[in-house]
Structures are given as structure tokens and as C-alpha cells.
Short mmCIF file of C-alpha atoms and ligand atoms in Angstrom, two decimals:
data_model
loop_
_atom_site.label_atom_id
_atom_site.label_comp_id
_atom_site.label_asym_id
_atom_site.label_seq_id
_atom_site.Cartn_x
_atom_site.Cartn_y
_atom_site.Cartn_z
CA UNK G 752 43.37 -28.25 -80.50
CA UNK G 753 43.75 -28.75 -84.28
CA UNK G 754 41.53 -27.01 -86.86
CA UNK G 755 39.74 -30.09 -88.03
CA UNK G 756 39.13 -31.40 -84.50
CA UNK G 757 37.57 -27.93 -83.64
CA UNK G 758 34.99 -28.55 -86.46
CA UNK G 759 34.29 -32.05 -85.37
CA UNK G 760 33.78 -30.79 -81.86
CA UNK G 761 31.50 -27.96 -83.15
CA UNK G 762 29.21 -30.57 -84.72
CA UNK G 763 29.20 -32.48 -81.55
CA UNK G 764 28.22 -29.48 -79.55
CA UNK G 765 25.61 -28.56 -82.14
CA UNK G 766 24.01 -31.84 -82.61
CA UNK G 767 24.72 -34.15 -79.71
CA UNK G 768 25.41 -32.52 -76.19
CA UNK G 769 26.80 -29.02 -75.95
CA UNK G 770 26.84 -28.97 -72.17
CA UNK G 771 29.20 -31.89 -72.16
CA UNK G 772 31.62 -29.95 -74.41
CA UNK G 773 31.38 -26.86 -72.09
CA UNK G 774 31.91 -28.89 -69.05
CA UNK G 775 35.12 -30.49 -70.41
CA UNK G 776 36.20 -27.07 -71.54
CA UNK G 777 35.68 -25.59 -68.24
CA UNK G 778 37.70 -28.35 -66.54
CA UNK G 779 40.51 -28.03 -68.98
CA UNK G 780 39.93 -31.65 -69.81
CA UNK G 781 38.73 -31.37 -73.40
CA UNK G 782 41.57 -33.33 -75.05
CA UNK G 783 41.47 -35.02 -78.45
CA UNK G 784 42.78 -38.52 -78.00
CA UNK G 785 44.34 -40.03 -81.07
CA UNK G 786 45.38 -43.29 -79.92
CA UNK G 787 44.82 -45.45 -76.71
CA UNK G 788 46.76 -48.56 -75.76
CA UNK G 789 46.84 -50.57 -72.55
CA UNK G 790 46.92 -47.90 -69.74
CA UNK G 791 47.91 -44.99 -71.93
CA UNK G 792 46.05 -42.46 -73.92
CA UNK G 793 47.89 -40.29 -76.56
CA UNK G 794 46.57 -36.78 -77.40
CA UNK G 795 46.88 -35.13 -80.65
CA UNK G 796 49.40 -32.66 -79.17
CA UNK G 797 51.68 -35.52 -78.20
CA UNK G 798 50.78 -35.55 -74.53
CA UNK G 799 50.64 -39.07 -72.97
CA UNK G 800 48.00 -39.53 -70.21
CA UNK G 801 47.82 -42.41 -67.89
CA UNK G 802 44.34 -43.84 -67.46
CA UNK G 803 43.37 -44.44 -63.76
CA UNK G 804 39.62 -44.46 -64.47
CA UNK G 805 39.32 -47.20 -67.15
CA UNK G 806 36.00 -45.64 -68.37
CA UNK G 807 34.54 -46.55 -65.01
CA UNK G 808 35.81 -50.13 -65.09
CA UNK G 809 35.37 -50.88 -68.77
CA UNK G 810 38.96 -51.30 -69.67
CA UNK G 811 40.03 -54.13 -67.44
CA UNK G 812 42.04 -55.62 -70.28
CA UNK G 813 43.62 -52.32 -71.18
CA UNK G 814 42.70 -50.14 -74.25
CA UNK G 815 42.59 -51.81 -77.55
CA UNK G 816 43.99 -55.18 -76.57
CA UNK G 817 45.60 -56.70 -79.66
CA UNK G 818 44.19 -60.11 -78.96
CA UNK G 819 40.65 -58.75 -78.65
CA UNK G 820 41.07 -56.55 -81.63
CA UNK G 821 42.30 -59.38 -83.77
CA UNK G 822 39.24 -61.52 -82.58
CA UNK G 823 36.90 -58.96 -83.74
CA UNK G 824 38.51 -58.42 -87.04
CA UNK G 825 38.37 -62.08 -87.67
CA UNK G 826 34.72 -62.17 -86.74
CA UNK G 827 33.98 -59.43 -89.28
CA UNK G 828 36.13 -61.17 -91.95
CA UNK G 829 34.19 -64.47 -91.72
CA UNK G 830 30.93 -62.71 -92.66
CA UNK G 831 28.95 -64.95 -90.38
CA UNK G 832 25.33 -64.51 -89.32
CA UNK G 833 24.79 -61.41 -87.37
CA UNK G 834 21.49 -60.08 -85.81
CA UNK G 835 19.25 -62.34 -88.04
CA UNK G 836 16.73 -62.59 -85.20
CA UNK G 837 15.99 -66.07 -86.84
CA UNK G 838 18.71 -68.38 -85.86
CA UNK G 839 20.53 -69.82 -82.86
CA UNK G 840 23.63 -67.64 -82.06
CA UNK G 841 26.13 -70.26 -81.08
CA UNK G 842 28.65 -67.79 -79.74
CA UNK G 843 26.11 -66.65 -77.21
CA UNK G 844 25.95 -70.34 -75.92
CA UNK G 845 29.65 -70.56 -75.61
CA UNK G 846 29.97 -67.21 -73.70
CA UNK G 847 27.02 -68.10 -71.39
CA UNK G 848 28.70 -71.39 -70.54
CA UNK G 849 32.07 -69.70 -69.72
CA UNK G 850 30.45 -67.01 -67.74
CA UNK G 851 28.28 -69.35 -65.62
CA UNK G 852 31.25 -71.75 -65.05
CA UNK G 853 33.24 -68.81 -63.85
CA UNK G 854 30.46 -67.49 -61.72
CA UNK G 855 29.66 -70.76 -60.12
CA UNK G 856 26.84 -71.36 -57.54
CA UNK G 857 23.50 -72.10 -59.12
CA UNK G 858 24.00 -69.72 -62.05
CA UNK G 859 23.31 -71.68 -65.24
CA UNK G 860 21.61 -69.44 -67.67
CA UNK G 861 22.49 -66.01 -69.23
CA UNK G 862 20.48 -63.28 -70.83
CA UNK G 863 22.41 -61.00 -72.97
CA UNK G 864 21.87 -57.23 -73.54
CA UNK G 865 23.80 -54.13 -74.57
CA UNK G 866 24.48 -52.25 -71.27
CA UNK G 867 24.46 -52.44 -67.56
CA UNK G 868 21.22 -50.57 -67.26
CA UNK G 869 19.51 -52.96 -69.67
CA UNK G 870 20.76 -55.85 -67.51
CA UNK G 871 19.31 -54.27 -64.42
CA UNK G 872 16.00 -53.66 -66.33
CA UNK G 873 15.93 -57.36 -67.25
CA UNK G 874 16.79 -58.43 -63.59
CA UNK G 875 13.84 -56.26 -62.43
CA UNK G 876 11.34 -58.05 -64.76
CA UNK G 877 12.85 -61.56 -64.23
CA UNK G 878 12.56 -61.21 -60.35
CA UNK G 879 9.08 -60.20 -60.72
CA UNK G 880 8.16 -63.01 -62.98
CA UNK G 881 9.91 -65.52 -60.78
CA UNK G 882 8.33 -64.39 -57.46
CA UNK G 883 5.04 -62.86 -58.53
CA UNK G 884 5.80 -59.93 -56.28
CA UNK G 885 6.37 -56.30 -57.40
CA UNK G 886 8.41 -54.71 -54.63
CA UNK G 887 12.20 -53.96 -55.05
CA UNK G 888 14.74 -53.25 -52.45
CA UNK G 889 18.03 -51.43 -53.02
CA UNK G 890 20.74 -49.59 -51.05
CA UNK G 891 21.16 -45.96 -50.32
CA UNK G 892 24.08 -44.64 -52.33
CA UNK G 893 23.70 -47.31 -55.11
CA UNK G 894 24.29 -46.76 -58.68
CA UNK G 895 22.36 -49.14 -61.03
CA UNK G 896 21.93 -47.04 -64.17
CA UNK G 897 19.91 -44.25 -65.71
CA UNK G 898 17.01 -46.00 -67.55
CA UNK G 899 13.70 -45.64 -65.73
CA UNK G 900 13.67 -49.04 -63.95
CA UNK G 901 17.36 -48.89 -62.89
CA UNK G 902 16.85 -45.30 -61.86
CA UNK G 903 14.05 -46.26 -59.55
CA UNK G 904 16.82 -48.22 -57.60
CA UNK G 905 18.75 -45.02 -56.82
CA UNK G 906 18.08 -42.61 -54.12
CA UNK G 907 20.34 -39.73 -55.22
CA UNK G 908 17.93 -36.94 -56.27
CA UNK G 909 20.65 -35.54 -58.61
CA UNK G 910 19.95 -38.37 -61.08
CA UNK G 911 16.14 -38.53 -60.51
CA UNK G 912 15.18 -34.93 -60.63
CA UNK G 913 13.12 -33.83 -63.67
CA UNK G 914 12.29 -37.25 -64.98
CA UNK G 915 8.84 -37.75 -63.47
CA UNK G 916 7.32 -40.66 -61.64
CA UNK G 917 9.59 -43.75 -61.56
CA UNK G 918 8.65 -47.30 -60.58
CA UNK G 919 6.36 -47.79 -57.66
CA UNK G 920 7.14 -50.19 -54.86
CA UNK G 921 11.05 -49.48 -54.54
CA UNK G 922 12.51 -48.91 -51.11
CA UNK G 923 16.07 -47.83 -50.03
CA UNK G 924 17.83 -49.28 -47.11
CA UNK G 925 21.29 -48.56 -45.70
CA UNK G 926 24.20 -50.43 -47.33
CA UNK G 927 25.93 -52.99 -45.12
CA UNK G 928 22.89 -53.26 -42.72
CA UNK G 929 21.40 -56.78 -42.37
CA UNK G 930 18.94 -55.55 -39.67
CA UNK G 931 17.46 -52.97 -41.98
CA UNK G 932 17.41 -55.49 -44.74
CA UNK G 933 15.37 -58.05 -42.52
CA UNK G 934 12.98 -55.44 -41.35
CA UNK G 935 12.08 -54.79 -45.04
CA UNK G 936 12.13 -58.51 -46.15
CA UNK G 937 9.72 -59.42 -43.34
CA UNK G 938 6.92 -57.63 -45.17
CA UNK G 939 7.02 -60.27 -47.90
CA UNK G 940 6.43 -57.83 -50.64
CA UNK G 941 9.88 -57.63 -52.31
CA UNK G 942 10.72 -59.59 -55.55
CA UNK G 943 14.42 -58.75 -55.29
CA UNK G 944 17.14 -57.12 -53.36
CA UNK G 945 19.65 -55.35 -55.59
CA UNK G 946 23.06 -54.73 -54.23
CA UNK G 947 26.55 -53.94 -55.45
CA UNK G 948 29.00 -56.12 -53.49
CA UNK G 949 31.36 -53.05 -53.33
CA UNK G 950 29.59 -49.83 -53.87
CA UNK G 951 31.45 -48.06 -56.61
CA UNK G 952 29.95 -44.71 -57.20
CA UNK G 953 28.81 -44.69 -53.52
CA UNK G 954 32.40 -44.29 -52.56
CA UNK G 955 34.16 -47.56 -53.08
CA UNK G 956 32.40 -49.02 -49.98
CA UNK G 957 33.44 -52.52 -49.04
CA UNK G 958 30.94 -54.14 -46.76
CA UNK G 959 31.70 -56.11 -43.59
CA UNK G 960 32.99 -59.74 -44.40
CA UNK G 961 29.51 -61.50 -43.54
CA UNK G 962 27.12 -58.79 -44.76
CA UNK G 963 26.64 -60.40 -48.18
CA UNK G 964 26.27 -63.88 -47.01
CA UNK G 965 23.83 -62.81 -44.31
CA UNK G 966 21.92 -61.02 -47.05
CA UNK G 967 21.69 -64.27 -49.07
CA UNK G 968 20.33 -66.26 -46.01
CA UNK G 969 17.78 -63.50 -45.18
CA UNK G 970 16.63 -63.19 -48.81
CA UNK G 971 16.29 -67.01 -49.03
CA UNK G 972 14.23 -67.03 -45.74
CA UNK G 973 11.73 -64.39 -46.99
CA UNK G 974 11.44 -65.50 -50.50
CA UNK G 975 13.26 -62.49 -52.13
CA UNK G 976 15.84 -62.88 -54.94
CA UNK G 977 19.33 -61.63 -54.35
CA UNK G 978 20.60 -59.70 -57.44
CA UNK G 979 24.27 -58.69 -57.26
CA UNK G 980 25.06 -55.75 -59.52
CA UNK G 981 28.59 -56.50 -60.68
CA UNK G 982 28.71 -54.15 -63.59
CA UNK G 983 31.78 -52.36 -62.13
CA UNK G 984 33.14 -54.95 -59.80
CA UNK G 985 32.87 -58.06 -61.97
CA UNK G 986 35.35 -59.35 -64.64
CA UNK G 987 38.25 -59.57 -62.22
CA UNK G 988 38.10 -55.91 -61.34
CA UNK G 989 38.51 -56.76 -57.65
CA UNK G 990 40.82 -59.61 -58.22
CA UNK G 991 38.29 -62.37 -58.34
CA UNK G 992 35.92 -63.08 -61.38
CA UNK G 993 33.08 -61.66 -59.18
CA UNK G 994 33.60 -59.49 -56.11
CA UNK G 995 31.00 -61.93 -54.84
CA UNK G 996 33.62 -64.47 -54.57
CA UNK G 997 35.52 -62.52 -51.85
CA UNK G 998 32.45 -62.81 -49.62
CA UNK G 999 31.39 -66.43 -50.28
CA UNK G 1000 28.02 -65.42 -51.53
CA UNK G 1001 25.84 -67.11 -54.22
CA UNK G 1002 23.37 -64.76 -55.83
CA UNK G 1003 20.16 -65.72 -57.73
CA UNK G 1004 21.17 -63.27 -60.40
CA UNK G 1005 24.30 -61.39 -61.35
CA UNK G 1006 24.45 -58.47 -63.70
CA UNK G 1007 27.61 -57.91 -65.74
CA UNK G 1008 28.41 -55.26 -68.38
CA UNK G 1009 31.35 -52.79 -68.80
CA UNK G 1010 34.50 -54.86 -69.07
CA UNK G 1011 32.84 -57.82 -70.51
CA UNK G 1012 33.68 -56.99 -74.05
CA UNK G 1013 37.14 -55.44 -73.75
CA UNK G 1014 35.89 -51.88 -73.98
CA UNK G 1015 35.18 -52.27 -77.58
CA UNK G 1016 31.54 -53.44 -78.18
CA UNK G 1017 28.43 -52.59 -75.93
CA UNK G 1018 27.36 -55.71 -73.98
CA UNK G 1019 25.71 -56.74 -70.93
CA UNK G 1020 24.75 -60.08 -69.32
CA UNK G 1021 22.37 -61.29 -66.64
CA UNK G 1022 23.44 -64.64 -65.11
CA UNK G 1023 20.65 -66.44 -63.43
CA UNK G 1024 19.40 -69.70 -61.85
CA UNK G 1025 17.62 -72.37 -63.81
CA UNK G 1026 14.27 -71.57 -61.92
CA UNK G 1027 14.40 -67.97 -62.85
CA UNK G 1028 14.97 -68.53 -66.55
CA UNK G 1029 12.15 -71.08 -66.54
CA UNK G 1030 9.81 -68.65 -64.82
CA UNK G 1031 10.47 -66.09 -67.70
CA UNK G 1032 10.77 -68.31 -70.69
CA UNK G 1033 8.11 -70.85 -69.42
CA UNK G 1034 6.44 -71.93 -72.53
CA UNK G 1035 6.95 -71.88 -76.41
CA UNK G 1036 4.64 -68.88 -76.45
CA UNK G 1037 6.81 -66.89 -74.15
CA UNK G 1038 10.16 -68.00 -76.03
CA UNK G 1039 10.90 -64.31 -76.86
CA UNK G 1040 9.03 -62.59 -74.08
CA UNK G 1041 12.10 -60.66 -73.08
CA UNK G 1042 14.71 -59.84 -75.68
CA UNK G 1043 16.25 -57.04 -77.67
CA UNK G 1044 17.58 -56.57 -81.22
CA UNK G 1045 21.26 -56.33 -80.39
CA UNK G 1046 21.16 -58.99 -77.66
CA UNK G 1047 23.53 -61.84 -78.52
CA UNK G 1048 25.02 -60.13 -81.54
CA UNK G 1049 28.15 -61.90 -82.85
CA UNK G 1050 30.62 -59.19 -82.34
CA UNK G 1051 29.69 -58.57 -78.68
CA UNK G 1052 29.73 -62.31 -78.02
CA UNK G 1053 33.13 -62.67 -79.88
CA UNK G 1054 34.56 -59.77 -77.92
CA UNK G 1055 33.20 -61.37 -74.57
CA UNK G 1056 34.92 -64.61 -75.34
CA UNK G 1057 38.23 -62.86 -76.27
CA UNK G 1058 38.18 -60.77 -73.13
CA UNK G 1059 37.67 -63.81 -70.97
CA UNK G 1060 40.78 -65.44 -72.81
CA UNK G 1061 42.91 -62.33 -71.99
CA UNK G 1062 41.70 -62.03 -68.45
CA UNK G 1063 42.52 -65.62 -67.64
CA UNK G 1064 45.66 -66.20 -69.88
CA UNK G 1065 47.25 -63.04 -68.50
CA UNK G 1066 46.11 -63.90 -64.93
CA UNK G 1067 44.85 -60.33 -64.50
CA UNK G 1068 42.93 -61.27 -61.33
CA UNK G 1069 46.08 -62.02 -59.42
CA UNK G 1070 47.72 -58.90 -60.82
CA UNK G 1071 44.64 -56.87 -59.57
CA UNK G 1072 45.00 -58.15 -56.18
CA UNK G 1073 48.79 -57.54 -55.93
CA UNK G 1074 48.71 -54.13 -57.50
CA UNK G 1075 45.56 -52.95 -55.58
CA UNK G 1076 47.21 -53.91 -52.29
CA UNK G 1077 50.39 -52.11 -53.24
CA UNK G 1078 48.61 -48.98 -54.38
CA UNK G 1079 46.57 -48.72 -51.17
CA UNK G 1080 49.48 -49.39 -48.94
CA UNK G 1081 51.70 -46.89 -50.71
CA UNK G 1082 49.00 -44.32 -50.58
CA UNK G 1083 48.23 -44.80 -47.09
CA UNK G 1084 51.90 -44.42 -46.07
CA UNK G 1085 52.54 -41.41 -48.30
CA UNK G 1086 49.38 -39.44 -47.65
CA UNK G 1087 49.02 -40.10 -43.91
CA UNK G 1088 50.66 -36.79 -42.92
CA UNK G 1089 47.95 -34.69 -44.74
CA UNK G 1090 45.02 -33.77 -42.54
CA UNK G 1091 42.45 -33.86 -45.47
CA UNK G 1092 43.39 -37.52 -46.32
CA UNK G 1093 40.92 -39.74 -44.51
CA UNK G 1094 42.10 -43.10 -45.83
CA UNK G 1095 41.98 -45.54 -48.67
CA UNK G 1096 39.75 -48.41 -49.25
CA UNK G 1097 38.99 -51.02 -51.91
CA UNK G 1098 39.42 -54.49 -53.30
CA UNK G 1099 41.87 -55.45 -56.08
CA UNK G 1100 42.33 -52.45 -58.47
CA UNK G 1101 39.12 -50.79 -57.37
CA UNK G 1102 40.14 -48.22 -54.83
CA UNK G 1103 38.94 -45.00 -53.32
CA UNK G 1104 40.95 -42.19 -51.72
CA UNK G 1105 38.73 -40.49 -49.23
CA UNK G 1106 39.11 -36.83 -48.24
CA UNK G 1107 37.67 -35.12 -45.26
CA UNK G 1108 36.91 -31.55 -44.46
CA UNK G 1109 40.09 -29.78 -43.06
CA UNK G 1110 40.07 -28.58 -39.41
CA UNK G 1111 42.92 -25.92 -39.81
CA UNK G 1112 41.14 -22.58 -40.07
CA UNK G 1113 42.65 -21.27 -43.24
CA UNK G 1114 41.90 -24.44 -45.23
CA UNK G 1115 38.48 -24.89 -43.54
CA UNK G 1116 37.16 -21.47 -44.73
CA UNK G 1117 38.25 -22.05 -48.27
CA UNK G 1118 36.90 -25.72 -48.27
CA UNK G 1119 33.46 -24.63 -46.90
CA UNK G 1120 33.22 -21.83 -49.36
CA UNK G 1121 33.88 -24.07 -52.32
CA UNK G 1122 31.48 -26.66 -51.01
CA UNK G 1123 28.81 -24.04 -50.77
CA UNK G 1124 29.27 -23.23 -54.46
CA UNK G 1125 28.78 -26.80 -55.38
CA UNK G 1126 29.26 -30.03 -53.53
CA UNK G 1127 31.32 -31.44 -56.43
CA UNK G 1128 33.58 -28.37 -56.81
CA UNK G 1129 36.38 -29.61 -54.42
CA UNK G 1130 36.56 -32.90 -56.04
CA UNK G 1131 36.61 -31.69 -59.54
CA UNK G 1132 39.58 -29.51 -58.68
CA UNK G 1133 41.44 -32.58 -57.56
CA UNK G 1134 40.60 -34.36 -60.77
CA UNK G 1135 41.65 -31.31 -62.76
CA UNK G 1136 44.98 -31.19 -61.07
CA UNK G 1137 45.67 -34.88 -61.62
CA UNK G 1138 44.68 -34.39 -65.25
CA UNK G 1139 46.32 -31.14 -66.09
CA UNK G 1140 49.53 -31.26 -64.02
CA UNK G 1141 50.16 -34.97 -63.57
CA UNK G 1142 48.65 -36.16 -66.84
CA UNK G 1143 46.57 -38.77 -65.10
CA UNK G 1144 42.91 -39.43 -65.73
CA UNK G 1145 40.70 -40.09 -62.63
CA UNK G 1146 37.25 -39.17 -61.37
CA UNK G 1147 35.46 -38.53 -58.17
CA UNK G 1148 32.67 -41.24 -57.22
CA UNK G 1149 29.41 -40.12 -58.69
CA UNK G 1150 27.50 -40.43 -55.42
CA UNK G 1151 30.32 -39.35 -53.03
CA UNK G 1152 32.24 -36.25 -54.12
CA UNK G 1153 34.79 -36.83 -51.37
CA UNK G 1154 36.11 -39.98 -52.67
CA UNK G 1155 38.49 -40.11 -55.59
CA UNK G 1156 38.04 -43.28 -57.48
CA UNK G 1157 41.33 -44.95 -58.83
CA UNK G 1158 40.72 -47.91 -61.13
CA UNK G 1159 43.49 -48.27 -63.81
CA UNK G 1160 43.28 -51.14 -66.30
CA UNK G 1161 44.35 -54.52 -64.78
CA UNK G 1162 47.35 -54.49 -67.25
CA UNK G 1163 48.95 -51.65 -65.34
CA UNK G 1164 52.36 -52.36 -63.84
CA UNK G 1165 54.05 -51.53 -60.47
CA UNK G 1166 56.03 -48.56 -62.01
CA UNK G 1167 52.72 -46.90 -63.04
CA UNK G 1168 51.37 -47.57 -59.45
CA UNK G 1169 54.38 -45.75 -57.99
CA UNK G 1170 54.05 -42.93 -60.51
CA UNK G 1171 50.31 -42.42 -59.48
CA UNK G 1172 51.30 -42.33 -55.87
CA UNK G 1173 53.95 -39.74 -56.38
CA UNK G 1174 51.57 -37.64 -58.49
CA UNK G 1175 48.88 -38.03 -55.54
CA UNK G 1176 51.38 -36.76 -53.06
CA UNK G 1177 52.09 -33.70 -55.17
CA UNK G 1178 48.38 -32.90 -55.67
CA UNK G 1179 47.55 -33.48 -52.03
CA UNK G 1180 50.60 -31.42 -50.81
CA UNK G 1181 49.56 -28.53 -53.03
CA UNK G 1182 46.02 -28.80 -51.72
CA UNK G 1183 47.42 -28.33 -48.16
CA UNK G 1184 50.23 -25.96 -48.73
CA UNK G 1185 49.68 -23.84 -51.75
CA UNK G 1186 47.19 -20.97 -52.21
CA UNK G 1187 47.31 -21.69 -55.92
CA UNK G 1188 44.97 -24.69 -55.50
CA UNK G 1189 42.29 -22.50 -54.03
CA UNK G 1190 42.73 -19.45 -56.04
CA UNK G 1191 42.56 -21.60 -59.22
CA UNK G 1192 39.39 -23.05 -57.79
CA UNK G 1193 37.96 -19.58 -57.60
CA UNK G 1194 38.85 -18.91 -61.16
CA UNK G 1195 36.99 -22.16 -62.16
CA UNK G 1196 34.16 -21.16 -60.03
CA UNK G 1197 33.92 -17.72 -61.82
CA UNK G 1198 34.04 -19.42 -65.17
CA UNK G 1199 31.29 -21.81 -64.11
CA UNK G 1200 29.22 -18.91 -62.84
CA UNK G 1201 29.64 -17.05 -66.17
CA UNK G 1202 28.11 -20.00 -68.04
CA UNK G 1203 25.63 -21.05 -65.44
CA UNK G 1204 22.02 -20.10 -66.10
CA UNK G 1205 21.24 -19.34 -62.54
CA UNK G 1206 24.05 -16.81 -62.24
CA UNK G 1207 22.24 -14.55 -59.77
CA UNK G 1208 22.06 -17.49 -57.17
CA UNK G 1209 25.86 -17.95 -57.50
CA UNK G 1210 26.78 -14.30 -57.42
CA UNK G 1211 26.22 -14.05 -53.65
CA UNK G 1212 28.36 -17.12 -53.11
CA UNK G 1213 31.14 -15.61 -55.09
CA UNK G 1214 31.30 -12.61 -52.72
CA UNK G 1215 31.64 -15.06 -49.89
CA UNK G 1216 34.47 -17.05 -51.66
CA UNK G 1217 36.30 -13.83 -52.62
CA UNK G 1218 36.19 -12.63 -49.04
CA UNK G 1219 37.47 -15.86 -47.70
CA UNK G 1220 40.27 -15.85 -50.02
CA UNK G 1221 41.39 -12.27 -49.42
CA UNK G 1222 41.04 -12.82 -45.61
C1 PLP E 359 27.25 -50.63 -60.62
C2 PLP E 359 26.55 -50.17 -61.91
N1 PLP E 359 25.43 -50.72 -62.40
C3 PLP E 359 24.90 -50.34 -63.52
C4 PLP E 359 25.47 -49.34 -64.28
C5 PLP E 359 24.71 -49.00 -65.57
O1 PLP E 359 25.54 -49.45 -66.64
P1 PLP E 359 25.30 -48.74 -68.02
O2 PLP E 359 25.93 -47.46 -68.04
O3 PLP E 359 26.18 -49.74 -69.06
O4 PLP E 359 23.93 -48.73 -68.51
C6 PLP E 359 26.57 -48.75 -63.95
C7 PLP E 359 27.14 -47.69 -64.72
O5 PLP E 359 28.05 -47.07 -64.41
C8 PLP E 359 27.18 -49.14 -62.73
O6 PLP E 359 28.35 -48.63 -62.34
#
């Protein structure tokens, strides 16, 4: 890393989040990117990385798409009204109409905000206002965001621990289980059922074909609103504008964010029915009862419009379906001989490669030892290998450390898909055939232990790992 960038990183570590810098250092992933374009990231040492993460589905249109960049420049150049909080932002109307038309069903109104979590917060409040009920249902393994309300809809203790009491009246049910859903809905206490059409951080879990339409019918029967969190799956990520469109389901509310503004400006949107909007903004007095300063800001709205232009003009939905099918087909064929490969799943260019514990004794001992150190250790080793050796950026799913998420920008091409599959084979082959994979893991574990505060707890485990490796 260059001198200047070290100083910049020091100020980040000093004044923002030192643990993040240490974690990236530890993983050997602390790279300074100078320029990003399409599917490629260029580091200051000249290395080119292929992005197969897309910032967790932010960069559907690719990094710094020139059309979107130009639209933003023009918006700045026109010196128009921005965040006056005292006028009618026309661009917001235009974007709302395009989003609602694309979403279809009974979705006719939009509320704009600046993130996915903020969208989920709005949907919580709106569903309560529209139903006069308090309860909220969600799925085990879900990821809905890290603000207090959204976090109340997540059952993974990793995210919740240390943040005190969250919203009361929230209940988790298994994903893809209409019976469990109906049992809860029958109580009549739920304002809304929040669900991701495809669970992303939960392990790229695609539900059975009729689950979501059954959920819609059940919600209707018991007076509960169906809220689809399409923060990762929306904006053609799975091939259709909404993942819901694969399942023929019409929600009462849909939350969008991430890719909505071309990866350049924070934005979120909640699409909803007329009835819900009227229940919230029910009188002149309540005209601004739920809003926020940056909601409907001109740059975000302009970016949203330009992003839709690109997604539609370049037909990135069709591309997503074709390349996603190709990717999973190639991966399945190539990785089939390896015992730790459990399969691929996904929709469009949102795919997961699932790994399973090995049965072969030598592999099993190492795997179990690393899992004992930390459940995420094995997955992070994979991610590190992809990054450092293959120059490909990926990540494990946040709530399932055995599933590697692969979500390249939708502007990827088939050569890059083939390249990724070759790289995956090399990584998986090493995992099965080379002691280097496991000994490097041990070195990583050691470094992690050196910087971990609870060093004593880990020390015993290190002895286990070392004895396994030397066995
Ligand atoms: C499905 C889903 N919903 C909501 C969120 C929260 O979005 P944000 O990080 O923009 O607040 C995320 C973030 O990863 C997400 O994946």
C-alpha cells in the first residue's frame, strides 16, 4: 500500500472503525481500489479484481455506469431544487410511477427513503397504521437490516446481542412453511408478515413454487399484510423486476433499496397499495407524519430513473437469467466430484454455492477444528482464497456460513462466468487436496487469536487445531 493511503487508512482506523481495518488486514483483503468500472475493480498496485459480490446486490448495473454518472452530473449542473422540504419533488413522482408500473399488482404509491433498513422501518409503521395491530411475523434466517425495528425481525443472535430490548410482538417462523404461517396468522394479532422472496443472507434459499402465493392467500384471509423485502432480490437481480414475479405473488408492500440508484446514491423505496398509503397519510394534518430529510432528494431520484433506463435498455433481466443458469449449470458439473460441494441454488444472478462438512477422516478433523474456532472461519478461508489467489471478490452469506454467495453485476459476460467457474474449481480442489489450505487457515486463526480480546478462550482451541494438523 502506498504512503498516502496508509495515512488515510490510519485516520479511518483512528476515527471511524479500527476493527474493520484490522479484519480486512487479517484476511489479506485490505486493498485500496483506485477505479471501478462494470464488473472490475482496479487496485492501486495495478491488480484487477473481478467483482462477484456487487456490494451485496447494489451494483446490478455495474460500477459507475457511464449513463448513470452522466445523468447525475447533469442533475448537479442544472442547480435545481434539492431538499427544500417545501416543494413538490417532481422527480419522485416520476420514479414512483415507473416503479409501481414495473411492480404491478395493486402497488400504486411509493415512499422514498435512504436505505433498506429505513424502508423496513417504514413498512413496520405503515402496516401497523393500516391494520391497527402491533404484531409482526418474520422468517428464521431472515436479514432485514440493522436499525432497531428491522433488527427485531431477525432471529440471529449475532446481530442482536448487546443492543438491548428490541420491538415487542415479533415472532419468527420457519421460511417456506405455510402451515407454520397459518398457525400464527390465526391468532389475529399480526399487522404484517415480512419475507424475502429468496432468502439472501439466509443462504440463497429459493422457496417452493407455491409458497409465496399461498402466503398471500393466507395473509389476506387473516387480515395481515404481506410485505416483500426485495432489497437484494429486486431491480432485476433474479431476472425479473421483482423476484415476486417468478412466483406470481402480489404483495401489499414491497421494499426496494441497494441497486435502485446504480450503486451511487443512497436510496430506498416502499411500494404500497392505495389503502395503506391512505391509512398513513389520512388527512392534511398527517401529510408529513412519516418522512425524512433525505427522502425524495433529487440526486437519488435522478439516479433511480437513470438506473431503470439502463436495466431496461440493456435488457439486464434477460441477461441475468441466462448467465445465472449458465453459472449454476457449469458449477454443478465442475464441482460435482468434490465431496464438500453440496450443490448450487439461486435465481438469475443471485446464486449460492453450498458446502457441507466432509466425511473423509483427514478433512473432517481439520474442518471440525476450524469450525470450533469460529463458525465463519472455514467460509472466510474460501473467500480469502478467491480474493488473494484468484482475484475475485465474493462473500459468505451473513446468516449461513456454509454458502458462498455469487452475485456479479448483471453486466457480466459469459467469459467472466467461465473464468469464475475455473477459479472455483481451483479453490475447491485445493480445499480437498492440499494441506496448504488448512495450514494457512491455522496461521489465520493464530493471527486472529493474537488480536482477539478473549485470547485465553481461544488458546485451548489452538492446541486442538495444532494437534489435528500434525496428526
Ligand atoms: C434483504 C435485505 N433487507 C434489508 C437490508 C437492509 O438494507 P440497508 O443495509 O440498506 O439498510 C438488507 C441489507 O443487506 C438486506 O439484504
